[in-house]
Amino acid sequence: MRQRLLSATATALACVVLTAGGTGAAQAATAAPAHTAAPADDPTPDEQAQLRVVAAAIWNQQLADGWNMNNDVADVLSQATGAILKCSEAFALVPKPPGFIPGLTYLAKYALQLRNYFQAVQGNRTYRTCVVAASADYRTAIELASMGA
């Protein structure tokens, strides 16, 4: 049963990844990397709520609730999400377009699917390592980004 849930979730996420932005993998693959200059405006309240959903799935709700969901935090979440997807791909779970780095729009639009995916892989010891590694690797960066440092 759990394997079917993982497969269904992975398939759903793969579809999400391949259709990101409404024009398919080509747009996702050519999207600006997370490390490019962010727009001057911070995410909208709705985008901040969606970023919080993704952050809580990687770390926990208490930490996510304490962070200022600004553009720098969105960039760190983009990098962490990209690392998890790349790690999962290495385990042959989720195919993704080459060069794809999820940005703010992707994170906000697919927050619930990402949360469901991260929760599904947390239940599988092999894939859980992807989320655990990303949460450890990006914890300091997200704390600093939240503080505006």
Tab-separated table of C-alpha atoms in Angstrom:
chain	number	residue	atom	x	y	z
A	1	MET	CA	0.000	0.000	0.000
A	2	ARG	CA	2.746	2.466	0.952
A	3	GLN	CA	4.626	1.685	-2.267
A	4	ARG	CA	1.473	2.446	-4.287
A	5	LEU	CA	1.109	5.756	-2.424
A	6	LEU	CA	4.735	6.588	-3.189
A	7	SER	CA	4.289	5.657	-6.836
A	8	ALA	CA	1.090	7.675	-7.161
A	9	THR	CA	2.638	10.664	-5.429
A	10	ALA	CA	5.810	10.410	-7.500
A	11	THR	CA	3.766	10.177	-10.696
A	12	ALA	CA	1.680	13.186	-9.680
A	13	LEU	CA	4.788	15.201	-8.847
A	14	ALA	CA	6.448	14.178	-12.095
A	15	CYS	CA	3.384	15.464	-13.948
A	16	VAL	CA	3.528	18.680	-11.934
A	17	VAL	CA	7.229	19.106	-12.682
A	18	LEU	CA	6.731	18.422	-16.368
A	19	THR	CA	3.815	20.855	-16.650
A	20	ALA	CA	5.195	23.632	-14.449
A	21	GLY	CA	4.203	27.045	-15.660
A	22	GLY	CA	1.492	25.751	-17.981
A	23	THR	CA	3.744	25.410	-21.023
A	24	GLY	CA	5.559	22.237	-20.147
A	25	ALA	CA	9.085	21.212	-19.398
A	26	ALA	CA	10.649	23.663	-21.838
A	27	GLN	CA	9.565	26.669	-19.790
A	28	ALA	CA	10.540	24.982	-16.521
A	29	ALA	CA	13.952	24.109	-17.913
A	30	THR	CA	14.537	27.661	-19.074
A	31	ALA	CA	13.245	29.316	-15.913
A	32	ALA	CA	15.689	31.651	-14.229
A	33	PRO	CA	17.800	29.876	-11.619
A	34	ALA	CA	17.062	30.639	-7.990
A	35	HIS	CA	20.385	32.426	-7.529
A	36	THR	CA	19.571	35.230	-9.986
A	37	ALA	CA	18.438	38.625	-8.746
A	38	ALA	CA	15.038	38.419	-7.093
A	39	PRO	CA	12.277	40.890	-7.788
A	40	ALA	CA	12.234	43.889	-5.457
A	41	ASP	CA	8.856	42.957	-3.964
A	42	ASP	CA	8.639	40.233	-1.352
A	43	PRO	CA	6.215	37.375	-1.968
A	44	THR	CA	2.517	38.158	-1.587
A	45	PRO	CA	0.749	36.942	1.570
A	46	ASP	CA	-0.692	34.005	-0.422
A	47	GLU	CA	2.743	33.103	-1.797
A	48	GLN	CA	4.180	33.381	1.724
A	49	ALA	CA	1.553	30.929	2.978
A	50	GLN	CA	2.440	28.507	0.208
A	51	LEU	CA	6.167	28.872	0.933
A	52	ARG	CA	5.399	28.121	4.576
A	53	VAL	CA	3.658	24.874	3.499
A	54	VAL	CA	6.789	23.765	1.615
A	55	ALA	CA	9.130	24.808	4.451
A	56	ALA	CA	7.023	22.944	7.022
A	57	ALA	CA	7.174	19.791	4.895
A	58	ILE	CA	10.977	19.946	4.829
A	59	TRP	CA	11.616	21.105	8.408
A	60	ASN	CA	8.508	21.423	10.608
A	61	GLN	CA	5.555	23.748	11.080
A	62	GLN	CA	6.962	25.445	14.183
A	63	LEU	CA	10.166	26.465	12.399
A	64	ALA	CA	8.317	27.521	9.252
A	65	ASP	CA	5.902	29.667	11.256
A	66	GLY	CA	8.819	31.588	12.765
A	67	TRP	CA	10.503	32.461	9.481
A	68	ASN	CA	10.004	35.686	7.511
A	69	MET	CA	8.962	34.392	4.081
A	70	ASN	CA	10.907	36.900	1.981
A	71	ASN	CA	12.574	36.519	-1.433
A	72	ASP	CA	15.795	35.219	0.116
A	73	VAL	CA	13.876	32.483	1.953
A	74	ALA	CA	12.087	31.633	-1.314
A	75	ASP	CA	15.495	31.268	-2.981
A	76	VAL	CA	16.716	28.918	-0.244
A	77	LEU	CA	13.479	26.902	-0.462
A	78	SER	CA	13.973	26.717	-4.229
A	79	GLN	CA	17.479	25.359	-3.763
A	80	ALA	CA	16.391	22.863	-1.083
A	81	THR	CA	13.444	21.686	-3.195
A	82	GLY	CA	15.710	21.317	-6.217
A	83	ALA	CA	18.163	19.279	-4.128
A	84	ILE	CA	15.370	16.970	-2.930
A	85	LEU	CA	14.064	16.477	-6.469
A	86	LYS	CA	17.585	15.828	-7.779
A	87	CYS	CA	18.248	13.358	-4.960
A	88	SER	CA	14.950	11.591	-5.631
A	89	GLU	CA	15.784	11.416	-9.309
A	90	ALA	CA	19.054	9.751	-8.387
A	91	PHE	CA	16.943	7.070	-6.731
A	92	ALA	CA	14.935	6.843	-9.989
A	93	LEU	CA	11.776	8.114	-8.320
A	94	VAL	CA	11.039	11.376	-10.125
A	95	PRO	CA	12.170	12.323	-13.612
A	96	LYS	CA	12.642	16.049	-14.107
A	97	PRO	CA	13.690	18.317	-16.951
A	98	PRO	CA	17.455	18.947	-17.108
A	99	GLY	CA	18.571	22.165	-15.480
A	100	PHE	CA	15.290	22.650	-13.618
A	101	ILE	CA	15.517	24.771	-10.449
A	102	PRO	CA	12.143	25.522	-8.890
A	103	GLY	CA	11.515	29.219	-8.291
A	104	LEU	CA	9.016	31.213	-6.227
A	105	THR	CA	6.195	30.801	-8.740
A	106	TYR	CA	6.708	27.033	-8.889
A	107	LEU	CA	6.892	26.706	-5.093
A	108	ALA	CA	3.761	28.797	-4.560
A	109	LYS	CA	1.778	27.062	-7.295
A	110	TYR	CA	2.686	23.495	-6.348
A	111	ALA	CA	3.143	23.849	-2.564
A	112	LEU	CA	0.525	21.259	-1.640
A	113	GLN	CA	1.812	18.708	-4.163
A	114	LEU	CA	5.362	19.268	-2.928
A	115	ARG	CA	4.247	18.891	0.696
A	116	ASN	CA	2.437	15.642	-0.154
A	117	TYR	CA	5.464	14.372	-2.028
A	118	PHE	CA	7.889	15.259	0.771
A	119	GLN	CA	5.595	13.587	3.299
A	120	ALA	CA	5.331	10.476	1.131
A	121	VAL	CA	9.082	10.138	0.732
A	122	GLN	CA	9.593	10.729	4.467
A	123	GLY	CA	7.843	7.370	5.001
A	124	ASN	CA	10.372	5.507	2.846
A	125	ARG	CA	13.811	5.186	4.432
A	126	THR	CA	15.618	5.366	1.106
A	127	TYR	CA	13.932	8.530	-0.165
A	128	ARG	CA	13.655	10.091	3.287
A	129	THR	CA	17.394	10.675	3.113
A	130	CYS	CA	16.757	13.239	0.364
A	131	VAL	CA	14.541	15.389	2.602
A	132	VAL	CA	16.718	14.918	5.694
A	133	ALA	CA	19.882	15.840	3.801
A	134	ALA	CA	18.273	18.950	2.291
A	135	SER	CA	16.876	20.036	5.652
A	136	ALA	CA	20.350	19.774	7.202
A	137	ASP	CA	22.173	21.341	4.253
A	138	TYR	CA	19.878	24.367	3.981
A	139	ARG	CA	18.905	25.006	7.634
A	140	THR	CA	21.511	27.692	8.313
A	141	ALA	CA	20.905	29.356	4.960
A	142	ILE	CA	17.157	29.591	5.523
A	143	GLU	CA	17.611	30.956	9.057
A	144	LEU	CA	19.976	33.646	7.767
A	145	ALA	CA	17.685	34.464	4.830
A	146	SER	CA	14.744	34.834	7.200
A	147	MET	CA	16.724	37.314	9.290
A	148	GLY	CA	17.682	39.273	6.179
A	149	ALA	CA	21.359	38.429	6.579
